[in-house]
Each structure stands twice: as structure tokens, then as C-alpha cells.
Short mmCIF file of C-alpha atoms and ligand atoms in Angstrom, two decimals:
data_model
loop_
_atom_site.label_atom_id
_atom_site.label_comp_id
_atom_site.label_asym_id
_atom_site.label_seq_id
_atom_site.Cartn_x
_atom_site.Cartn_y
_atom_site.Cartn_z
CA UNK A 1481 -73.47 41.49 -32.72
CA UNK A 1482 -69.79 42.37 -32.34
CA UNK A 1483 -68.45 43.07 -28.85
CA UNK A 1484 -68.00 46.78 -28.07
CA UNK A 1485 -64.22 46.58 -27.89
CA UNK A 1486 -64.04 45.15 -31.43
CA UNK A 1487 -66.40 47.83 -32.76
CA UNK A 1488 -64.34 50.62 -31.25
CA UNK A 1489 -61.09 49.05 -32.51
CA UNK A 1490 -62.57 48.91 -36.03
CA UNK A 1491 -63.66 52.53 -35.73
CA UNK A 1492 -60.15 53.44 -34.69
CA UNK A 1493 -58.58 51.56 -37.60
CA UNK A 1494 -61.02 53.18 -40.01
CA UNK A 1495 -59.82 56.56 -38.77
CA UNK A 1496 -56.19 55.55 -39.15
CA UNK A 1497 -56.35 54.44 -42.80
CA UNK A 1498 -56.65 57.87 -44.43
CA UNK A 1499 -54.03 59.18 -42.02
CA UNK A 1500 -51.51 56.49 -42.98
CA UNK A 1501 -52.28 56.99 -46.69
CA UNK A 1502 -51.63 60.69 -46.33
CA UNK A 1503 -48.33 60.02 -44.65
CA UNK A 1504 -47.16 57.38 -47.15
CA UNK A 1505 -48.06 59.64 -50.07
CA UNK A 1506 -45.45 62.01 -48.69
CA UNK A 1507 -42.95 59.10 -48.58
CA UNK A 1508 -42.59 59.26 -44.80
CA UNK A 1509 -43.89 55.78 -44.07
CA UNK A 1510 -43.57 52.67 -46.11
CA UNK A 1511 -45.73 49.69 -45.41
CA UNK A 1512 -43.94 47.36 -42.98
CA UNK A 1513 -41.38 50.04 -42.06
CA UNK A 1514 -43.14 52.06 -39.43
CA UNK A 1515 -41.16 54.95 -38.01
CA UNK A 1516 -42.86 54.64 -34.63
CA UNK A 1517 -41.21 52.34 -32.12
CA UNK A 1518 -43.77 52.72 -29.34
CA UNK A 1519 -46.97 50.85 -30.27
CA UNK A 1520 -50.42 52.25 -29.39
CA UNK A 1521 -51.01 51.28 -25.77
CA UNK A 1522 -53.58 48.49 -25.33
CA UNK A 1523 -55.53 50.59 -22.77
CA UNK A 1524 -56.10 53.27 -25.41
CA UNK A 1525 -57.79 50.71 -27.65
CA UNK A 1526 -60.38 49.98 -24.97
CA UNK A 1527 -63.36 52.25 -24.29
CA UNK A 1528 -63.22 54.65 -21.35
CA UNK A 1529 -64.62 53.17 -18.18
CA UNK A 1530 -65.73 55.40 -15.30
CA UNK A 1531 -68.06 53.84 -12.74
CA UNK A 1532 -70.98 55.63 -11.12
CA UNK A 1533 -70.19 56.65 -7.54
CA UNK A 1534 -72.11 58.59 -4.93
CA UNK A 1535 -69.60 61.34 -4.22
CA UNK A 1536 -70.38 62.11 -0.59
CA UNK A 1537 -66.86 63.19 0.30
CA UNK A 1538 -65.45 66.72 0.45
CA UNK A 1539 -65.58 67.08 -3.34
CA UNK A 1540 -65.87 66.74 -6.21
CA UNK A 1541 -69.60 66.15 -5.81
CA UNK A 1542 -71.92 64.56 -8.33
CA UNK A 1543 -72.74 66.85 -11.23
CA UNK A 1544 -76.43 67.31 -12.15
CA UNK A 1545 -77.44 66.21 -15.69
CA UNK A 1546 -78.21 69.83 -16.62
CA UNK A 1547 -74.63 70.91 -15.85
CA UNK A 1548 -73.16 67.82 -17.57
CA UNK A 1549 -75.27 68.60 -20.64
CA UNK A 1550 -74.06 72.20 -20.69
CA UNK A 1551 -70.44 70.97 -20.54
CA UNK A 1552 -71.17 68.55 -23.41
CA UNK A 1553 -72.34 71.24 -25.85
CA UNK A 1554 -70.28 71.80 -29.01
CA UNK A 1555 -67.15 73.82 -28.42
CA UNK A 1556 -66.93 77.36 -29.70
CA UNK A 1557 -63.75 79.40 -30.02
CA UNK A 1558 -62.43 80.84 -26.78
CA UNK A 1559 -62.24 84.29 -28.41
CA UNK A 1560 -65.65 84.23 -30.13
CA UNK A 1561 -68.10 87.00 -29.28
CA UNK A 1562 -70.53 84.42 -27.91
CA UNK A 1563 -67.82 83.05 -25.61
CA UNK A 1564 -67.08 86.51 -24.30
CA UNK A 1565 -70.84 86.87 -23.67
CA UNK A 1566 -70.80 83.60 -21.69
CA UNK A 1567 -67.78 84.83 -19.70
CA UNK A 1568 -69.67 88.07 -18.98
CA UNK A 1569 -72.60 85.97 -17.69
CA UNK A 1570 -70.21 83.94 -15.51
CA UNK A 1571 -68.84 87.16 -14.07
CA UNK A 1572 -72.37 88.27 -13.12
CA UNK A 1573 -73.14 84.82 -11.68
CA UNK A 1574 -70.01 85.00 -9.50
CA UNK A 1575 -70.85 88.55 -8.38
CA UNK A 1576 -74.20 87.19 -7.17
CA UNK A 1577 -72.71 84.08 -5.53
CA UNK A 1578 -70.03 86.18 -3.77
CA UNK A 1579 -72.40 89.11 -3.10
CA UNK A 1580 -69.98 91.61 -4.58
CA UNK A 1581 -70.11 94.42 -7.06
CA UNK A 1582 -66.36 94.11 -7.73
CA UNK A 1583 -65.56 94.69 -11.37
CA UNK A 1584 -62.45 92.50 -11.04
CA UNK A 1585 -64.40 89.25 -10.93
CA UNK A 1586 -63.61 86.25 -13.13
CA UNK A 1587 -63.08 82.50 -13.20
CA UNK A 1588 -59.63 80.98 -13.23
CA UNK A 1589 -58.78 78.28 -15.76
CA UNK A 1590 -57.79 75.72 -13.17
CA UNK A 1591 -58.79 74.27 -9.82
CA UNK A 1592 -59.07 75.99 -6.43
CA UNK A 1593 -55.28 75.95 -6.08
CA UNK A 1594 -55.01 78.11 -9.20
CA UNK A 1595 -57.13 80.79 -7.57
CA UNK A 1596 -55.13 80.46 -4.36
CA UNK A 1597 -51.86 81.00 -6.25
CA UNK A 1598 -53.36 83.77 -8.38
CA UNK A 1599 -54.37 85.70 -5.24
CA UNK A 1600 -51.00 85.36 -3.52
CA UNK A 1601 -48.85 85.86 -6.63
CA UNK A 1602 -50.65 89.05 -7.67
CA UNK A 1603 -51.02 90.96 -4.40
CA UNK A 1604 -47.77 89.96 -2.68
CA UNK A 1605 -44.22 90.86 -3.74
CA UNK A 1606 -41.11 88.98 -2.61
CA UNK A 1607 -39.95 90.12 0.82
CA UNK A 1608 -43.39 91.33 1.96
CA UNK A 1609 -45.01 89.98 5.12
CA UNK A 1610 -47.94 87.58 4.86
CA UNK A 1611 -49.98 86.31 7.81
CA UNK A 1612 -51.73 82.96 7.48
CA UNK A 1613 -54.30 81.42 9.83
CA UNK A 1614 -53.43 77.73 10.01
CA UNK A 1615 -56.08 75.46 11.53
CA UNK A 1616 -56.06 72.69 8.93
CA UNK A 1617 -54.44 71.99 5.58
CA UNK A 1618 -55.55 75.10 3.68
CA UNK A 1619 -53.56 77.53 5.79
CA UNK A 1620 -50.56 75.23 5.46
CA UNK A 1621 -50.98 75.29 1.66
CA UNK A 1622 -51.23 79.06 1.40
CA UNK A 1623 -48.22 79.48 3.71
CA UNK A 1624 -46.21 77.23 1.41
CA UNK A 1625 -47.36 79.04 -1.75
CA UNK A 1626 -46.43 82.42 -0.23
CA UNK A 1627 -43.08 81.11 0.98
CA UNK A 1628 -42.25 79.71 -2.48
CA UNK A 1629 -42.76 83.11 -4.11
CA UNK A 1630 -40.43 84.74 -1.59
CA UNK A 1631 -42.82 86.28 0.94
CA UNK A 1632 -42.01 86.42 4.65
CA UNK A 1633 -44.63 84.11 6.07
CA UNK A 1634 -45.99 84.33 9.63
CA UNK A 1635 -48.56 81.88 10.90
CA UNK A 1636 -51.30 82.04 13.48
CA UNK A 1637 -51.71 78.42 14.54
CA UNK A 1638 -54.42 76.23 16.08
CA UNK A 1639 -54.96 72.48 16.06
CA UNK A 1640 -57.22 71.28 13.20
CA UNK A 1641 -60.74 72.55 13.82
CA UNK A 1642 -59.64 75.36 16.13
CA UNK A 1643 -60.71 78.92 15.38
CA UNK A 1644 -59.27 82.37 16.00
CA UNK A 1645 -60.87 85.23 17.89
CA UNK A 1646 -60.79 88.69 16.36
CA UNK A 1647 -58.57 89.76 19.28
CA UNK A 1648 -56.02 87.05 18.39
CA UNK A 1649 -56.13 88.10 14.75
CA UNK A 1650 -55.67 91.78 15.57
CA UNK A 1651 -52.71 91.03 17.85
CA UNK A 1652 -50.98 89.12 15.05
CA UNK A 1653 -51.77 91.84 12.48
CA UNK A 1654 -50.21 94.46 14.76
CA UNK A 1655 -47.16 92.28 15.41
CA UNK A 1656 -46.33 91.12 11.88
CA UNK A 1657 -47.65 94.04 9.79
CA UNK A 1658 -48.59 91.81 6.84
CA UNK A 1659 -49.78 93.03 3.45
CA UNK A 1660 -52.11 90.01 3.27
CA UNK A 1661 -54.00 87.89 5.83
CA UNK A 1662 -55.39 84.49 4.80
CA UNK A 1663 -58.36 82.77 6.40
CA UNK A 1664 -60.25 79.66 5.23
CA UNK A 1665 -64.00 80.28 5.62
CA UNK A 1666 -64.82 76.61 5.07
CA UNK A 1667 -61.90 74.61 6.48
CA UNK A 1668 -62.83 71.35 4.78
CA UNK A 1669 -60.01 69.26 6.27
CA UNK A 1670 -61.43 69.92 9.75
CA UNK A 1671 -65.12 70.59 8.96
CA UNK A 1672 -65.08 74.10 10.40
CA UNK A 1673 -66.85 77.23 9.20
CA UNK A 1674 -64.80 80.17 10.45
CA UNK A 1675 -66.45 83.45 11.54
CA UNK A 1676 -65.48 86.30 9.22
CA UNK A 1677 -67.41 89.26 10.70
CA UNK A 1678 -65.11 92.11 11.68
CA UNK A 1679 -61.94 90.51 10.26
CA UNK A 1680 -61.95 92.68 7.12
CA UNK A 1681 -62.24 95.86 9.20
CA UNK A 1682 -59.31 94.76 11.38
CA UNK A 1683 -57.20 94.03 8.31
CA UNK A 1684 -57.95 97.43 6.81
CA UNK A 1685 -57.18 99.16 10.10
CA UNK A 1686 -53.74 97.53 9.89
CA UNK A 1687 -53.28 98.32 6.20
CA UNK A 1688 -53.60 94.68 5.16
CA UNK A 1689 -55.74 92.85 2.60
CA UNK A 1690 -58.07 90.01 3.62
CA UNK A 1691 -57.92 86.85 1.49
CA UNK A 1692 -60.67 84.28 2.12
CA UNK A 1693 -60.99 80.71 0.82
CA UNK A 1694 -64.59 79.65 0.21
CA UNK A 1695 -63.89 76.57 -1.92
CA UNK A 1696 -65.84 74.30 0.43
CA UNK A 1697 -68.37 76.79 1.76
CA UNK A 1698 -69.67 78.88 -1.15
CA UNK A 1699 -73.41 78.38 -1.53
CA UNK A 1700 -73.53 76.26 1.63
CA UNK A 1701 -72.80 78.79 4.40
CA UNK A 1702 -73.47 82.54 4.50
CA UNK A 1703 -70.67 84.73 3.15
CA UNK A 1704 -71.06 88.29 1.90
CA UNK A 1705 -67.91 89.56 0.23
CA UNK A 1706 -68.68 93.29 0.13
CA UNK A 1707 -70.53 93.53 3.44
CA UNK A 1708 -67.79 91.58 5.22
CA UNK A 1709 -65.05 93.68 3.64
CA UNK A 1710 -63.25 90.73 2.06
CA UNK A 1711 -60.59 91.88 -0.43
CA UNK A 1712 -60.01 88.66 -2.31
CA UNK A 1713 -62.42 85.74 -2.33
CA UNK A 1714 -62.11 82.53 -4.31
CA UNK A 1715 -63.97 79.26 -4.60
CA UNK A 1716 -63.93 76.05 -6.62
CA UNK A 1717 -66.38 74.72 -9.19
CA UNK A 1718 -66.65 71.18 -7.86
CA UNK A 1719 -68.23 71.53 -4.43
CA UNK A 1720 -71.64 73.12 -3.74
CA UNK A 1721 -71.61 74.63 -7.25
CA UNK A 1722 -71.68 71.08 -8.69
CA UNK A 1723 -69.73 71.81 -11.82
CA UNK A 1724 -66.87 69.50 -12.86
CA UNK A 1725 -63.50 70.34 -11.28
CA UNK A 1726 -61.28 72.70 -13.24
CA UNK A 1727 -62.56 76.27 -12.94
CA UNK A 1728 -62.31 78.58 -9.94
CA UNK A 1729 -64.21 81.84 -9.42
CA UNK A 1730 -62.25 84.70 -7.85
CA UNK A 1731 -62.90 88.37 -7.13
CA UNK A 1732 -60.69 91.31 -6.10
CA UNK A 1733 -61.79 94.48 -4.28
CA UNK A 1734 -60.71 97.98 -5.36
CA UNK A 1735 -58.14 97.90 -2.55
CA UNK A 1736 -56.71 94.60 -3.81
CA UNK A 1737 -56.64 95.96 -7.39
CA UNK A 1738 -54.78 99.04 -6.22
CA UNK A 1739 -52.10 96.87 -4.60
CA UNK A 1740 -51.74 94.39 -7.45
CA UNK A 1741 -51.70 96.93 -10.27
CA UNK A 1742 -49.11 99.17 -8.55
CA UNK A 1743 -46.43 96.55 -8.03
CA UNK A 1744 -42.74 97.19 -8.48
CA UNK A 1745 -42.08 93.69 -9.83
CA UNK A 1746 -43.97 91.38 -12.18
CA UNK A 1747 -45.87 88.45 -10.61
CA UNK A 1748 -43.87 85.22 -10.78
CA UNK A 1749 -46.46 83.55 -13.00
CA UNK A 1750 -47.30 84.68 -16.54
CA UNK A 1751 -50.40 82.48 -16.69
CA UNK A 1752 -51.82 83.88 -13.45
CA UNK A 1753 -50.85 87.53 -14.02
CA UNK A 1754 -54.00 89.56 -13.39
CA UNK A 1755 -52.76 92.30 -15.74
CA UNK A 1756 -53.40 89.81 -18.57
CA UNK A 1757 -56.36 87.98 -17.05
CA UNK A 1758 -58.27 91.19 -16.41
CA UNK A 1759 -58.05 91.97 -20.14
CA UNK A 1760 -59.02 88.41 -21.14
CA UNK A 1761 -62.12 88.75 -18.94
CA UNK A 1762 -62.97 92.24 -20.26
CA UNK A 1763 -62.40 93.83 -16.84
CA UNK A 1764 -59.70 96.36 -17.75
CA UNK A 1765 -61.88 98.77 -19.73
CA UNK A 1766 -59.98 98.08 -23.00
CA UNK A 1767 -62.05 97.70 -26.17
CA UNK A 1768 -60.09 94.64 -27.34
CA UNK A 1769 -59.77 91.41 -25.44
CA UNK A 1770 -56.46 89.86 -26.40
CA UNK A 1771 -55.35 86.25 -26.50
CA UNK A 1772 -53.68 85.25 -23.24
CA UNK A 1773 -54.39 81.53 -22.93
CA UNK A 1774 -57.08 79.17 -24.23
CA UNK A 1775 -59.74 79.03 -21.54
CA UNK A 1776 -61.51 75.74 -20.73
CA UNK A 1777 -64.54 76.33 -22.96
CA UNK A 1778 -66.55 73.27 -21.80
CA UNK A 1779 -65.64 73.99 -18.19
CA UNK A 1780 -66.95 77.55 -18.57
CA UNK A 1781 -70.21 76.28 -20.12
CA UNK A 1782 -70.68 73.97 -17.12
CA UNK A 1783 -69.72 76.68 -14.63
CA UNK A 1784 -72.23 79.08 -16.17
CA UNK A 1785 -74.98 76.47 -15.80
CA UNK A 1786 -74.10 75.76 -12.17
CA UNK A 1787 -74.10 79.49 -11.37
CA UNK A 1788 -77.50 79.72 -13.11
CA UNK A 1789 -78.84 76.97 -10.82
CA UNK A 1790 -77.58 78.87 -7.77
CA UNK A 1791 -79.20 82.08 -9.03
CA UNK A 1792 -82.52 80.27 -9.62
CA UNK A 1793 -82.38 78.59 -6.19
CA UNK A 1794 -81.40 81.79 -4.39
CA UNK A 1795 -78.39 82.07 -2.11
CA UNK A 1796 -80.36 82.29 1.11
CA UNK A 1797 -82.46 79.23 0.20
CA UNK A 1798 -79.27 77.36 -0.60
CA UNK A 1799 -77.67 78.26 2.77
CA UNK A 1800 -80.88 77.29 4.64
CA UNK A 1801 -81.18 74.00 2.77
CA UNK A 1802 -77.56 73.00 3.47
CA UNK A 1803 -78.02 73.81 7.16
CA UNK A 1804 -81.22 71.73 7.44
CA UNK A 1805 -79.73 68.69 5.71
CA UNK A 1806 -76.53 68.99 7.77
CA UNK A 1807 -78.54 69.12 11.00
CA UNK A 1808 -80.45 66.00 9.94
CA UNK A 1809 -77.13 64.26 9.21
CA UNK A 1810 -75.54 65.39 12.50
CA UNK A 1811 -78.50 64.07 14.51
CA UNK A 1812 -78.38 60.74 12.63
CA UNK A 1813 -74.65 60.40 13.26
CA UNK A 1814 -75.11 61.03 16.99
CA UNK A 1815 -77.95 58.47 17.03
CA UNK A 1816 -75.44 55.95 15.63
CA UNK A 1817 -73.24 56.68 18.65
CA UNK A 1818 -70.70 58.67 16.64
CA UNK A 1819 -69.04 61.88 17.86
CA UNK A 1820 -68.83 64.98 15.73
CA UNK A 1821 -65.34 66.46 15.53
CA UNK A 1822 -66.48 70.10 15.78
CA UNK A 1823 -68.31 70.40 19.07
CA UNK A 1824 -69.87 73.85 18.58
CA UNK A 1825 -72.82 73.47 16.17
CA UNK A 1826 -72.44 77.06 14.97
CA UNK A 1827 -68.87 76.36 13.85
CA UNK A 1828 -69.72 73.20 11.90
CA UNK A 1829 -69.35 73.49 8.15
CA UNK A 1830 -72.76 72.48 6.70
CA UNK A 1831 -71.24 71.13 3.47
CA UNK A 1832 -68.52 68.90 4.98
CA UNK A 1833 -69.15 67.10 8.26
CA UNK A 1834 -66.25 65.67 10.21
CA UNK A 1835 -66.75 62.62 12.43
CA UNK A 1836 -64.21 61.70 15.10
CA UNK A 1837 -62.86 58.22 14.28
CA UNK A 1838 -64.97 55.83 16.39
CA UNK A 1839 -62.88 54.20 19.06
CA UNK A 1840 -61.56 50.76 18.21
CA UNK A 1841 -62.18 51.01 14.45
CA UNK A 1842 -59.78 51.28 11.55
CA UNK A 1843 -61.11 54.26 9.54
CA UNK A 1844 -59.56 53.04 6.28
CA UNK A 1845 -61.47 49.77 6.61
CA UNK A 1846 -64.75 51.61 7.19
CA UNK A 1847 -64.26 53.80 4.11
CA UNK A 1848 -63.22 50.85 1.92
CA UNK A 1849 -66.25 48.83 3.09
CA UNK A 1850 -68.65 51.66 2.27
CA UNK A 1851 -67.13 52.21 -1.17
CA UNK A 1852 -67.24 48.49 -1.97
CA UNK A 1853 -70.72 47.70 -0.65
CA UNK A 1854 -72.57 50.99 -1.14
CA UNK A 1855 -70.67 52.73 -4.00
CA UNK A 1856 -70.46 55.73 -1.69
CA UNK A 1857 -67.30 57.80 -1.32
CA UNK A 1858 -66.60 59.29 2.09
CA UNK A 1859 -63.03 60.29 2.91
CA UNK A 1860 -60.61 60.39 5.78
CA UNK A 1861 -58.89 63.52 7.03
CA UNK A 1862 -56.46 65.62 5.01
CA UNK A 1863 -53.07 66.96 6.07
CA UNK A 1864 -53.07 67.50 9.83
CA UNK A 1865 -56.52 65.92 10.28
CA UNK A 1866 -55.49 62.52 8.85
CA UNK A 1867 -56.26 59.81 11.40
CA UNK A 1868 -58.49 62.19 13.35
CA UNK A 1869 -61.63 62.34 11.22
CA UNK A 1870 -63.79 60.80 8.52
CA UNK A 1871 -65.53 63.31 6.26
CA UNK A 1872 -69.00 63.29 4.73
CA UNK A 1873 -69.84 65.98 2.18
CA UNK A 1874 -73.40 66.67 1.02
CA UNK A 1875 -73.24 69.67 -1.27
CA UNK A 1876 -75.52 71.30 -3.80
CA UNK A 1877 -77.13 68.59 -5.95
CA UNK A 1878 -76.12 65.90 -3.42
CA UNK A 1879 -77.53 67.85 -0.50
CA UNK A 1880 -80.86 66.27 0.47
CA UNK A 1881 -82.25 64.17 3.31
CA UNK A 1882 -82.56 61.04 1.14
CA UNK A 1883 -78.80 61.13 0.49
CA UNK A 1884 -78.13 61.86 4.17
CA UNK A 1885 -80.25 58.81 5.08
CA UNK A 1886 -78.33 56.71 2.55
CA UNK A 1887 -75.02 57.89 4.03
CA UNK A 1888 -76.22 57.05 7.56
CA UNK A 1889 -77.44 53.58 6.53
CA UNK A 1890 -74.08 52.85 4.89
CA UNK A 1891 -72.19 53.95 7.99
CA UNK A 1892 -74.46 51.89 10.23
CA UNK A 1893 -73.81 48.84 8.05
CA UNK A 1894 -70.04 49.46 8.09
CA UNK A 1895 -69.94 49.86 11.87
CA UNK A 1896 -71.72 46.52 12.23
CA UNK A 1897 -69.51 44.71 9.74
CA UNK A 1898 -66.03 46.18 10.12
CA UNK A 1899 -63.99 44.50 12.77
CA UNK A 1900 -62.71 46.65 15.58
CA UNK A 1901 -59.12 46.18 14.48
CA UNK A 1902 -57.58 49.20 16.16
CA UNK A 1903 -57.51 49.47 19.93
N1 LIG B 46 -59.60 75.09 -0.29
C1 LIG B 46 -60.50 74.26 0.26
C2 LIG B 46 -61.23 74.71 1.48
C3 LIG B 46 -60.77 73.03 -0.31
O1 LIG B 46 -61.67 72.22 0.25
C4 LIG B 46 -60.07 72.65 -1.49
C5 LIG B 46 -60.33 71.33 -2.18
N2 LIG B 46 -60.49 70.25 -1.37
C6 LIG B 46 -59.13 73.54 -2.02
C7 LIG B 46 -58.94 74.76 -1.39
C8 LIG B 46 -58.31 73.21 -3.22
O2 LIG B 46 -59.11 73.13 -4.35
P1 LIG B 46 -58.67 72.23 -5.61
O3 LIG B 46 -58.55 70.83 -5.17
O4 LIG B 46 -59.83 72.47 -6.55
O5 LIG B 46 -57.41 72.79 -6.13
#
């Protein structure tokens, strides 16, 4: 039997022959006188290699076979009636996951950052005030995005993992008079789930829109968009939803729509302009959906399947399940002598647990050991939490006690075998 690399090379050559014949028949290429000067790279003549890993970091998480299979179905046209039907289903799935009846609900073609930029670009105009709660990397990111598009950015700051009282938020709203206030519900760089109750009402009292990031918390911790008066909510596909990275659900309230569709200036991005996206998603009441961009068809198939799993499981069951597994993990970590970074159990994000770096250890060595010997990915901190924490994420499909036990055994092994290299 021929080795796989030879078989795939032969297959490649077989594909090339008719192509070259077609070209030479048009007198472009003569044998021995190739017009290309860059040869096919050797790596492209080898088959794709992607190892199996247990993705127990803050995302992406492992994707269940059912979602992978949905993403692997034959492509259909992005403007076909059936595709529009699938997009309509996705919209309903997001409305359930977000607990919203907002008509302006859709999925962005892009990762969580795309939704973040879409929110800021559409509801804020240059020169307007934006208030950002910064208690980890995600506030920092949104502040930078808003600054880049010309907003006047004010921040409400805490150390990573800190949280803001409603009184602190109201004081800042009154002081800065922002048109938009940003809060990360699941602050994944610090492992914090931030209280949201009452914040929407405060924002509205001060004539401001509330933007909430639920990339790391959707499906894992309770969040009710309409009941909590959130104006713009977005998430990512690759965390508790367990779809591949690359699509990002987002929803806008009536209030947010009023602001973004009564702007004086056009949003800085054509791709992320909600005037176009709302038509592409059939949300603008027009009979015809027009071409705007080519949506990620396979990504939408996978997202639909992951939203279907959440609908079958039930949101409340999903929240309860994440909490139970997280509590099991937290207890196991404490039994290993480790300290959890977020002291208050009620403020711990169930999907992403942060562990204070154990004294005397080099965190990079621990993570490398676990990846090498257990094929498990955990990660270190991100942005301001780098060097402060290690992060374990058990989300959606990965969220069960067997995986938590595997994560604990791997950590136990690493703690026994990694030298205490750092004083
Ligand atoms: N917000 C939070 C809370 C996140 O955890 C992440 C991803 N780690 C993002 C936003 C950005 O999402 P993406 O990497 O999909 O752009």
C-alpha cells in the first residue's frame, strides 16, 4: 500500500493535469516554461494534521459530533430560500438563548470581536461619550474599539476580578453622561460573573444604552436580556454553545435600534453596518433580502445545531448543570491546596474558573506539562490577569464531572512533577 502522502500527492497531480492542459491550449503555458516562479509549498502537499486536544481552557471548547456533522453538510447558496430559513431558525434560537423578543436579532459573520465592534460602531457616533467598566481585558478592548472610532471614552476601573456596585455605576453615568455603557457579564480573563440586575434601569434613567458581553457566560450563567433591560447583548459561538469559532449572536433592543437608525453619520464599517445587516437577516420588514456579504454557510449550519442543543437541554437546566460541575471543580481545586482567584462563590463564573498561581510554581511550566502529558489545554491569564491566574474552562459539551475529575488529576500530576522554579 502506498503511504498517504504519496496518495494525496498523486491525487493532487491528477487534478492538475486537466488544468495545465486547459492553460496550454490557450497558449499561456508551454511545457518546461512555467510562468509561475513560486513553487507549490511543500506543506501544502502534505495532508492537514490537527491533533485531538481536550480544550479545557476559556474557549474554543470541543465541538460535539452532532455540531461538527451539521457544519460538514454540503454548502448551499448564502441567498437560497433554504438558507434564509436556516437564518430565521438561528434568529429564533438566539432569541431563546438571550431571552429576548427583539426583532433585531442575528448572528455576525465573525468572532466575538465582530459583535463587539458591530455594537459600538452602530450605536455610537464620533465625539459621543462612552462609559466602559474595566475589570479585565474585555473592558480594555471595548474602550480601545470605541476610542478608535472617535468616541470620548471614560472608564470605571477595578483590578482584574473586581466588580462594580450599582451606586458606583450610577455615579459614573451621572458624571460622564455616556450614550453607551459597557459591562462584561462573564469576565473570562478574571473568571468573574458580574451582577447585571438594576444596571439597565440605571442606564435608561440616565438616557444611556446598556451593552453587555456574554461571550463566556451565555448558557452557563443566568442572563435575561429583556427582563434585565439590556439594550445590546452579544456572545460567541465557541464557548458554552460549542460551535466552531467564527459566528457571533447579537441582539438590539428597540431603544438601541432607535439610536442606531437615527444617526447623523454612517457607521465607520460597511461590513458591520446594521442598516445592511438587518436587511440581510430579514429584520427590516423589506420583502427582498439583498446581497451584502457572503455569510459563513457552514458556520451558520453549526451554529443552528448548537442553538438546537441548547433549546433541547433548556436554559435553566444548562445554567444549573454548569453551576454543579463548577462547584465540583472548585471543591477539587481547594482539596489540592489551590486558591481560587475569585473569593466570593456567587461572583465566580461557572464556565471559566480562575486559580491563583500556586506559590513557588512557574505557571507556564504547569500548563506545558499538562498539555504534553495529558493533551489537556488550560490557559494562563489574559491582558491584566497574565501572571495572576491559570484558567480552566468546562463549557457546554465539555461540562461534566468526568472532565472536571480529569482536569483535577492532570493538575495534581503537574503539581507533583513541576519543579518549584519561581520563588
Ligand atoms: N468577550 C469575552 C468575555 C471573551 O471571553 C472573548 C473570547 N475569549 C471575547 C469577548 C472575544 O471573542 P473572540 O475571540 O471570539 O473574538
